[in-house]
Amino acid sequence: MPPRVDNVKCDGCRNEREALCELICPGNLMALDTETNKGYCRSPRDCWDCMSCTKICPKGAIETRIPYQLGYYSAKLVPFTGTGKMTWTVVDIDGKVERFTFRTRNK
């Protein structure tokens, strides 16, 4: 499932020289709309769900929906990268929320 950008949360990385989702996307699929200054995926069918944009977004404005084969429409997986740790929030199809925090090598 391609990334979904919450246009209310996305500020186009206004404190950065370039939108971080654009910089990190290994497929060069993320872009910044020049009219709205919001991130978007310019070719959703080519996205392979690496979640790099989702993980790097400082506003938590990008989420990846879990493919219907695994979790149906309303399920989602949201990462939050902190200093030395990453927290994954899993929302299942019934709205049940679980969080898992792991240490990383990021400083």
mmCIF file of C-alpha atoms in Angstrom, residues 23-90:
data_model
loop_
_atom_site.group_PDB
_atom_site.id
_atom_site.type_symbol
_atom_site.label_atom_id
_atom_site.label_comp_id
_atom_site.label_asym_id
_atom_site.label_seq_id
_atom_site.Cartn_x
_atom_site.Cartn_y
_atom_site.Cartn_z
ATOM 1 C CA LEU A 23 15.300 12.910 0.159
ATOM 2 C CA ILE A 24 14.859 9.466 1.688
ATOM 3 C CA CYS A 25 12.663 7.724 -0.900
ATOM 4 C CA PRO A 26 14.889 5.124 -2.606
ATOM 5 C CA GLY A 27 12.518 4.967 -5.576
ATOM 6 C CA ASN A 28 12.360 8.748 -6.060
ATOM 7 C CA LEU A 29 8.581 8.488 -5.705
ATOM 8 C CA MET A 30 7.881 11.081 -3.028
ATOM 9 C CA ALA A 31 7.544 14.693 -4.070
ATOM 10 C CA LEU A 32 6.356 18.012 -2.746
ATOM 11 C CA ASP A 33 3.336 19.582 -4.428
ATOM 12 C CA THR A 34 4.478 23.060 -5.439
ATOM 13 C CA GLU A 35 0.997 24.548 -4.979
ATOM 14 C CA THR A 36 0.073 23.050 -1.616
ATOM 15 C CA ASN A 37 3.600 22.464 -0.261
ATOM 16 C CA LYS A 38 2.479 18.992 0.876
ATOM 17 C CA GLY A 39 4.193 15.686 0.256
ATOM 18 C CA TYR A 40 2.661 13.072 -2.015
ATOM 19 C CA CYS A 41 3.573 9.852 -3.754
ATOM 20 C CA ARG A 42 3.759 10.572 -7.476
ATOM 21 C CA SER A 43 3.544 6.911 -8.511
ATOM 22 C CA PRO A 44 1.729 4.852 -5.850
ATOM 23 C CA ARG A 45 1.764 1.653 -7.897
ATOM 24 C CA ASP A 46 5.572 1.706 -7.955
ATOM 25 C CA CYS A 47 5.947 2.024 -4.156
ATOM 26 C CA TRP A 48 7.290 -1.155 -2.561
ATOM 27 C CA ASP A 49 6.370 -0.204 1.046
ATOM 28 C CA CYS A 50 9.869 0.319 2.386
ATOM 29 C CA MET A 51 8.346 2.866 4.805
ATOM 30 C CA SER A 52 11.422 5.123 4.662
ATOM 31 C CA CYS A 53 9.237 8.203 4.186
ATOM 32 C CA THR A 54 6.929 7.123 6.985
ATOM 33 C CA LYS A 55 9.829 6.653 9.391
ATOM 34 C CA ILE A 56 11.599 9.917 8.605
ATOM 35 C CA CYS A 57 8.598 12.272 8.608
ATOM 36 C CA PRO A 58 9.142 14.602 11.596
ATOM 37 C CA LYS A 59 5.424 15.445 11.787
ATOM 38 C CA GLY A 60 4.131 11.877 11.652
ATOM 39 C CA ALA A 61 2.126 12.950 8.625
ATOM 40 C CA ILE A 62 2.836 9.859 6.545
ATOM 41 C CA GLU A 63 1.387 6.476 7.325
ATOM 42 C CA THR A 64 1.443 3.130 5.622
ATOM 43 C CA ARG A 65 -1.738 1.124 5.516
ATOM 44 C CA ILE A 66 -1.309 -2.572 6.079
ATOM 45 C CA PRO A 67 -2.221 -4.493 2.912
ATOM 46 C CA TYR A 68 -5.728 -5.934 3.070
ATOM 47 C CA GLN A 69 -4.300 -9.426 2.906
ATOM 48 C CA LEU A 70 -2.845 -8.802 6.377
ATOM 49 C CA GLY A 71 -5.114 -6.363 8.093
ATOM 50 C CA TYR A 72 -8.003 -5.079 5.959
ATOM 51 C CA TYR A 73 -8.623 -1.422 5.283
ATOM 52 C CA SER A 74 -8.635 0.239 8.676
ATOM 53 C CA ALA A 75 -5.505 -1.472 10.033
ATOM 54 C CA LYS A 76 -2.315 0.551 9.996
ATOM 55 C CA LEU A 77 1.276 0.538 11.156
ATOM 56 C CA VAL A 78 2.850 3.802 12.271
ATOM 57 C CA PRO A 79 6.547 4.111 13.179
ATOM 58 C CA PHE A 80 8.039 6.832 15.346
ATOM 59 C CA THR A 81 11.792 7.235 15.333
ATOM 60 C CA GLY A 82 13.351 8.595 18.496
ATOM 61 C CA THR A 83 16.907 8.897 19.691
ATOM 62 C CA GLY A 84 18.206 5.375 20.013
ATOM 63 C CA LYS A 85 14.795 3.789 19.670
ATOM 64 C CA MET A 86 11.894 3.207 17.337
ATOM 65 C CA THR A 87 8.290 2.773 18.396
ATOM 66 C CA TRP A 88 5.831 0.980 16.145
ATOM 67 C CA THR A 89 2.136 1.605 16.712
ATOM 68 C CA VAL A 90 -0.108 -1.097 15.317
#
